PDB file of C-alpha atoms in Angstrom:
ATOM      1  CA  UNK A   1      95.016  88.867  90.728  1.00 58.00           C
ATOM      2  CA  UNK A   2      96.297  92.411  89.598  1.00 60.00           C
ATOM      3  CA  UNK A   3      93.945  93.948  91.620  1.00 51.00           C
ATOM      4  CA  UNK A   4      95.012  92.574  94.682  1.00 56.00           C
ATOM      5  CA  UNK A   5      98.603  93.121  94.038  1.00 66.00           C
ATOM      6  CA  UNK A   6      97.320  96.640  93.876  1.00 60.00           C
ATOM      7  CA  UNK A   7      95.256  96.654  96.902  1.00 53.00           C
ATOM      8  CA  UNK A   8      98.394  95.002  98.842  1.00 56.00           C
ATOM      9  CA  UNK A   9     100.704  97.955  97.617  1.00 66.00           C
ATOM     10  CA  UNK A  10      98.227 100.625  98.778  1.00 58.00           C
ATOM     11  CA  UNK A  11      98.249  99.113 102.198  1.00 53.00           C
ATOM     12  CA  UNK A  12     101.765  98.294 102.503  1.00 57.00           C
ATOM     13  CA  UNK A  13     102.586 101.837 101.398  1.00 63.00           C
ATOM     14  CA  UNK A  14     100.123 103.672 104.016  1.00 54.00           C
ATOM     15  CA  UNK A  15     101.740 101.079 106.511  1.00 57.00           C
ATOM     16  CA  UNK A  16     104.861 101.922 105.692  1.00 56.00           C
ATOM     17  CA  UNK A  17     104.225 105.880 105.612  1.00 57.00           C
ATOM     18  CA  UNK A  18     102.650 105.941 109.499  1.00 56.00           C
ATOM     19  CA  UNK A  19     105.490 103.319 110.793  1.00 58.00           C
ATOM     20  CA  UNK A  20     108.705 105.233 109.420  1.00 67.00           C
ATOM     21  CA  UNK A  21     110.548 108.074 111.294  1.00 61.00           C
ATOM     22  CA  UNK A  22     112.765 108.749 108.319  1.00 69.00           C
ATOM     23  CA  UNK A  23     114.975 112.464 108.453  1.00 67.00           C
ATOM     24  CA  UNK A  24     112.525 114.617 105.843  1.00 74.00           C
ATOM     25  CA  UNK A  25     115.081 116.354 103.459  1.00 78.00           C
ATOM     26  CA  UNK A  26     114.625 120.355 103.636  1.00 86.00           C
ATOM     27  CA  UNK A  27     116.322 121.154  99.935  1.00 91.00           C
ATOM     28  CA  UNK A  28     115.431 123.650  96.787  1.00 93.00           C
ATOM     29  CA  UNK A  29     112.794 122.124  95.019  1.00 93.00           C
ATOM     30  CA  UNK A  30     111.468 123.336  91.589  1.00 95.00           C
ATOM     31  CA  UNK A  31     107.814 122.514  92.485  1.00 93.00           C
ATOM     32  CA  UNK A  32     106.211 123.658  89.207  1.00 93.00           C
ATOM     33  CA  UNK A  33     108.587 121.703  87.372  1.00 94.00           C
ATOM     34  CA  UNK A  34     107.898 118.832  89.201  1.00 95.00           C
ATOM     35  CA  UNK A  35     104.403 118.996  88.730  1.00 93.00           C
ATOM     36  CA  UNK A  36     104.876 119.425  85.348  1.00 94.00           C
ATOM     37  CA  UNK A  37     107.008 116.515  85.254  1.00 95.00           C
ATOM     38  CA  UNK A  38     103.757 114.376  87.625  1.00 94.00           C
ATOM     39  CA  UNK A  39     101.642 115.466  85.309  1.00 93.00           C
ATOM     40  CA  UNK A  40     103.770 114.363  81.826  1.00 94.00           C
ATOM     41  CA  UNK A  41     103.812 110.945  83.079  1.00 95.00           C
ATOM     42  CA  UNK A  42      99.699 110.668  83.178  1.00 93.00           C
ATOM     43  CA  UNK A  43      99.498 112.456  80.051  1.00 92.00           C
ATOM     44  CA  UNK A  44      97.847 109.450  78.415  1.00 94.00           C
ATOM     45  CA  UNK A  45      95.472 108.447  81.054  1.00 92.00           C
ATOM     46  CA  UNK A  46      94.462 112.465  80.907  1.00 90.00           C
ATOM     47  CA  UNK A  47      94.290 112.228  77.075  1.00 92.00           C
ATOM     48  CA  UNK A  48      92.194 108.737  76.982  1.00 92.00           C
ATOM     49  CA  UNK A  49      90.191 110.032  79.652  1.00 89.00           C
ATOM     50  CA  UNK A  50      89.316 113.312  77.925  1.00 90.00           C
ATOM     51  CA  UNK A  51      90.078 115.145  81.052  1.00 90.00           C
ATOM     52  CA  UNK A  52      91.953 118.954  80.638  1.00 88.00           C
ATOM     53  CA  UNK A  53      94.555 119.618  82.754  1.00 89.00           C
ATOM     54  CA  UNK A  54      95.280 123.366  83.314  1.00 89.00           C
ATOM     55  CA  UNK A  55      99.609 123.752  84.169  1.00 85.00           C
ATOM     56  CA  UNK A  56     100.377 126.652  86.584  1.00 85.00           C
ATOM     57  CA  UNK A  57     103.022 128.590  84.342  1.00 86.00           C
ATOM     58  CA  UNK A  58     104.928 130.178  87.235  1.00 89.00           C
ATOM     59  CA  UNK A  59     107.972 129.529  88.655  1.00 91.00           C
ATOM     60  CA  UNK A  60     107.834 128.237  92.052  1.00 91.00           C
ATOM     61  CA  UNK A  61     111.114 126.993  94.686  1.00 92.00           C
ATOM     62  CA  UNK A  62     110.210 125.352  97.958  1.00 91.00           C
ATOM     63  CA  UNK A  63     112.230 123.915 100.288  1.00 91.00           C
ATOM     64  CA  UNK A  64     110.960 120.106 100.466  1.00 92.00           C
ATOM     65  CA  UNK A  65     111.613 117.018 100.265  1.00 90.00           C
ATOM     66  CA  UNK A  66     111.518 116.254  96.177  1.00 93.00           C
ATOM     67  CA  UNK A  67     110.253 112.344  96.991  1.00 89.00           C
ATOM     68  CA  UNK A  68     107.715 113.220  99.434  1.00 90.00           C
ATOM     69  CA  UNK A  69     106.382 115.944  96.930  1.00 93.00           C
ATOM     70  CA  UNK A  70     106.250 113.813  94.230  1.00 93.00           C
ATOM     71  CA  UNK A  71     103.976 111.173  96.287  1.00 90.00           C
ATOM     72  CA  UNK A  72     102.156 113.439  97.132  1.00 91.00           C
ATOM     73  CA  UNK A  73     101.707 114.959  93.488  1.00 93.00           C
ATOM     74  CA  UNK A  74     101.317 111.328  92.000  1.00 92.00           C
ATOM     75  CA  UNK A  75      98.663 110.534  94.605  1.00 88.00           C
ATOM     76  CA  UNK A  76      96.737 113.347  94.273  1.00 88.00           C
ATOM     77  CA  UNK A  77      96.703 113.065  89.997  1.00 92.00           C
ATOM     78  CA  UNK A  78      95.885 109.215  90.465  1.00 88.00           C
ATOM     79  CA  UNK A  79      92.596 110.521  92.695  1.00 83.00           C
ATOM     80  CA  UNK A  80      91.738 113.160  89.574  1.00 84.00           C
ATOM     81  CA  UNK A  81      92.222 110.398  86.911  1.00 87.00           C
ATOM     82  CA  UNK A  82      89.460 108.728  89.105  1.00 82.00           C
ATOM     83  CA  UNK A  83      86.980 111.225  89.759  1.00 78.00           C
ATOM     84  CA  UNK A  84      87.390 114.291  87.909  1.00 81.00           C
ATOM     85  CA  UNK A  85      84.685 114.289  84.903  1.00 82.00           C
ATOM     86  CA  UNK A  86      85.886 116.755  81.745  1.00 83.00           C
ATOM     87  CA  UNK A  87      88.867 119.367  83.740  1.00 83.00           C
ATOM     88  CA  UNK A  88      91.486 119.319  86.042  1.00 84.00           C
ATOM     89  CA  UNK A  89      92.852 123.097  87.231  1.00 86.00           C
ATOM     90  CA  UNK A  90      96.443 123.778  88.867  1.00 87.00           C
ATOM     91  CA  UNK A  91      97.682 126.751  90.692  1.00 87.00           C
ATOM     92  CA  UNK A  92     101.214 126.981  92.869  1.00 87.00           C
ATOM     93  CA  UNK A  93     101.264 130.088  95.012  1.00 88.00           C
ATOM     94  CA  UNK A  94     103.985 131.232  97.200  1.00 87.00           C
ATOM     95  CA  UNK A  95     102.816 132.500 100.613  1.00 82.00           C
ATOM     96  CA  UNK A  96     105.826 134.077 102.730  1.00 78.00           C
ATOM     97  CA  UNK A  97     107.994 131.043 103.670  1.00 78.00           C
ATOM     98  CA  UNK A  98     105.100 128.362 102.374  1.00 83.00           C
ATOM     99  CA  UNK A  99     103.937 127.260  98.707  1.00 87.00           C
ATOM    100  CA  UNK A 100     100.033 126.532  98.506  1.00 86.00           C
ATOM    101  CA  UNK A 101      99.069 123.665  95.920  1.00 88.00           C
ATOM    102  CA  UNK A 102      95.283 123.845  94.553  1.00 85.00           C
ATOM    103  CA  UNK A 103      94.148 120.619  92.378  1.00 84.00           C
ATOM    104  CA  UNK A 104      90.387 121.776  91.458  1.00 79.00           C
ATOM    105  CA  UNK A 105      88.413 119.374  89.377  1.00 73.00           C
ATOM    106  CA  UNK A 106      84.694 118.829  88.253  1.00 72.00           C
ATOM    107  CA  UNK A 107      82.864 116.031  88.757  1.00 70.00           C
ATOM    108  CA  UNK A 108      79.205 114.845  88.733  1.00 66.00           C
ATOM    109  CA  UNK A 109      79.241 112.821  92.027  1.00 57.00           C
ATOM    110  CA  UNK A 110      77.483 113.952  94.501  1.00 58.00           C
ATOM    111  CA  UNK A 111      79.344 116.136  97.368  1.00 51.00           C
ATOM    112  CA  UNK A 112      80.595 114.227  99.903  1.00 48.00           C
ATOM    113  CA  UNK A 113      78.810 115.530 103.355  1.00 46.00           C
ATOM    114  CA  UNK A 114      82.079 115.816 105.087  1.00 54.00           C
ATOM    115  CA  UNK A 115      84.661 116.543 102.554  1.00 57.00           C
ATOM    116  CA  UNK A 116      87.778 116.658 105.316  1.00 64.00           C
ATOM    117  CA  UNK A 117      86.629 113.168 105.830  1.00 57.00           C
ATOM    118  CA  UNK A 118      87.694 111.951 102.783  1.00 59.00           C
ATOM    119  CA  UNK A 119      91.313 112.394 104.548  1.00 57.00           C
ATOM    120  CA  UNK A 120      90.266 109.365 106.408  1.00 59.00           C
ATOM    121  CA  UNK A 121      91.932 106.290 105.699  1.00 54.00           C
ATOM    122  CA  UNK A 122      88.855 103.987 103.830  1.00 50.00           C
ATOM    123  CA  UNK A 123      86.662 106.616 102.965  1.00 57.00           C
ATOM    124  CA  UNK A 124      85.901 107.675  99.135  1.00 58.00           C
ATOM    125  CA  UNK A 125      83.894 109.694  97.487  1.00 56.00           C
ATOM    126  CA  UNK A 126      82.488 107.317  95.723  1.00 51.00           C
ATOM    127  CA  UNK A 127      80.821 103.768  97.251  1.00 50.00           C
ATOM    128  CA  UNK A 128      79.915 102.412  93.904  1.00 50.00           C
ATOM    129  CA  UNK A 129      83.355 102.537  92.358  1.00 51.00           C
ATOM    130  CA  UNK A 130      85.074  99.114  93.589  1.00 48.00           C
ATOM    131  CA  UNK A 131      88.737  99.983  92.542  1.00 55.00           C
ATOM    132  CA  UNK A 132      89.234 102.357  95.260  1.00 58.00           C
ATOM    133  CA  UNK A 133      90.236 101.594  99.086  1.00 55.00           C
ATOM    134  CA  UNK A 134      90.414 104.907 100.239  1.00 62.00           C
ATOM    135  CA  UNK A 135      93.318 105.547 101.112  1.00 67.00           C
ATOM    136  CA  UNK A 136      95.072 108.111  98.518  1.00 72.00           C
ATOM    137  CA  UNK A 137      94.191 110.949 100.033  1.00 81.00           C
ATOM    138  CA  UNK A 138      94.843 109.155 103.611  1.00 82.00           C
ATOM    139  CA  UNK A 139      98.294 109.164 101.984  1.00 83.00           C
ATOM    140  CA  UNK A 140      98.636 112.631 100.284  1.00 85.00           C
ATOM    141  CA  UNK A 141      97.450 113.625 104.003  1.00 86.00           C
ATOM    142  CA  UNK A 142     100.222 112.250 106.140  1.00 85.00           C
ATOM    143  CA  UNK A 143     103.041 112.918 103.508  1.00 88.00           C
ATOM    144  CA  UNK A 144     101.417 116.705 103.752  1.00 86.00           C
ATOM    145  CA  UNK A 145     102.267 116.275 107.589  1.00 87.00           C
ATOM    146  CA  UNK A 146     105.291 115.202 107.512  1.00 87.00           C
ATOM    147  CA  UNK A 147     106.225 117.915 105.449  1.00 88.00           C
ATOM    148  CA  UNK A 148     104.788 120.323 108.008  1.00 88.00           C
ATOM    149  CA  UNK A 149     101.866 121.124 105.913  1.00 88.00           C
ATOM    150  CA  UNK A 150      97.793 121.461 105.681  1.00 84.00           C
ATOM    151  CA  UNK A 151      95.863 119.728 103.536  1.00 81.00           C
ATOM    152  CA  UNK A 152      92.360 120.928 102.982  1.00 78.00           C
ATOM    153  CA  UNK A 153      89.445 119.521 100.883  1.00 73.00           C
ATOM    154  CA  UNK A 154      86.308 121.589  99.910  1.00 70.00           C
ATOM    155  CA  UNK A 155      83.552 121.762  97.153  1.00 62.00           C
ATOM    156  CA  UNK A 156      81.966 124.575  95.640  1.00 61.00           C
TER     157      UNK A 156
END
């Protein structure tokens, strides 16, 4: 039964996300601290899942909006907690008037054919896992948008 109240929040969310035409707030955000802050709260899952997390150490301000950021942050942790094997590496750069976020991990699986597809709502990297619906990065993808981002995926 807790799995479908998950399932049901994952879609109402994404519903939610492509439906609303809410103002985006443009406002001083400390991204690395709230990264670091993201990244606190899954401490534990990290730890129990033996997984290193590398912190950027610089100081970086964007002008966001803090709540989209963090969804987007907490999304895109929730998607390493599931697929990264042993490491999970985080940079913040600043670019001229935009910030570039890189979440690197390793894995085993095999590469997806079409990584950008995995921006797809429904599509995972992984067909045998059953707790994913694919749509985190569906998520992290729109919120990206609406912030008048990119979002990229590649493998190496």
């Amino acid at each position: 039964m807790q799995r479908l109240e998950e399932l049901l929040e994952v879609f109402f969310e994404y519903s939610y996300l492509v439906t609303q035409h809410q103002l985006v707030d443009n406002i001083p955000v400390n991204a690395t601290a709230l990264l670091q802050d993201v990244v606190a709260g899954y401490y534990v899952a990290f730890e129990q899942q033996q997984i290193a997390v590398e912190m950027p150490d610089n100081t970086i301000i964007v002008h966001s909006d803090a709540t989209l950021l963090l969804r987007i942050f907490q999304n895109v942790l929730r998607n390493a907690l599931k697929y990264a094997d042993d490491a999970l590496h985080l940079t913040i750069d600043q670019h001229t008037d935009r910030a570039m976020f890189t979440f690197c991990n390793t894995t085993t699986l095999e590469a997806h054919p079409q990584p950008e597809r995995l921006l797809e709502r429904f599509q995972t990297g992984d067909t045998t896992r059953k707790e994913s619906v694919g749509l985190g990065l569906a998520i992290v993808a729109l919120l990206t948008e609406k912030l008048g981002g990119t979002l990229t995926i590649t493998h190496e």
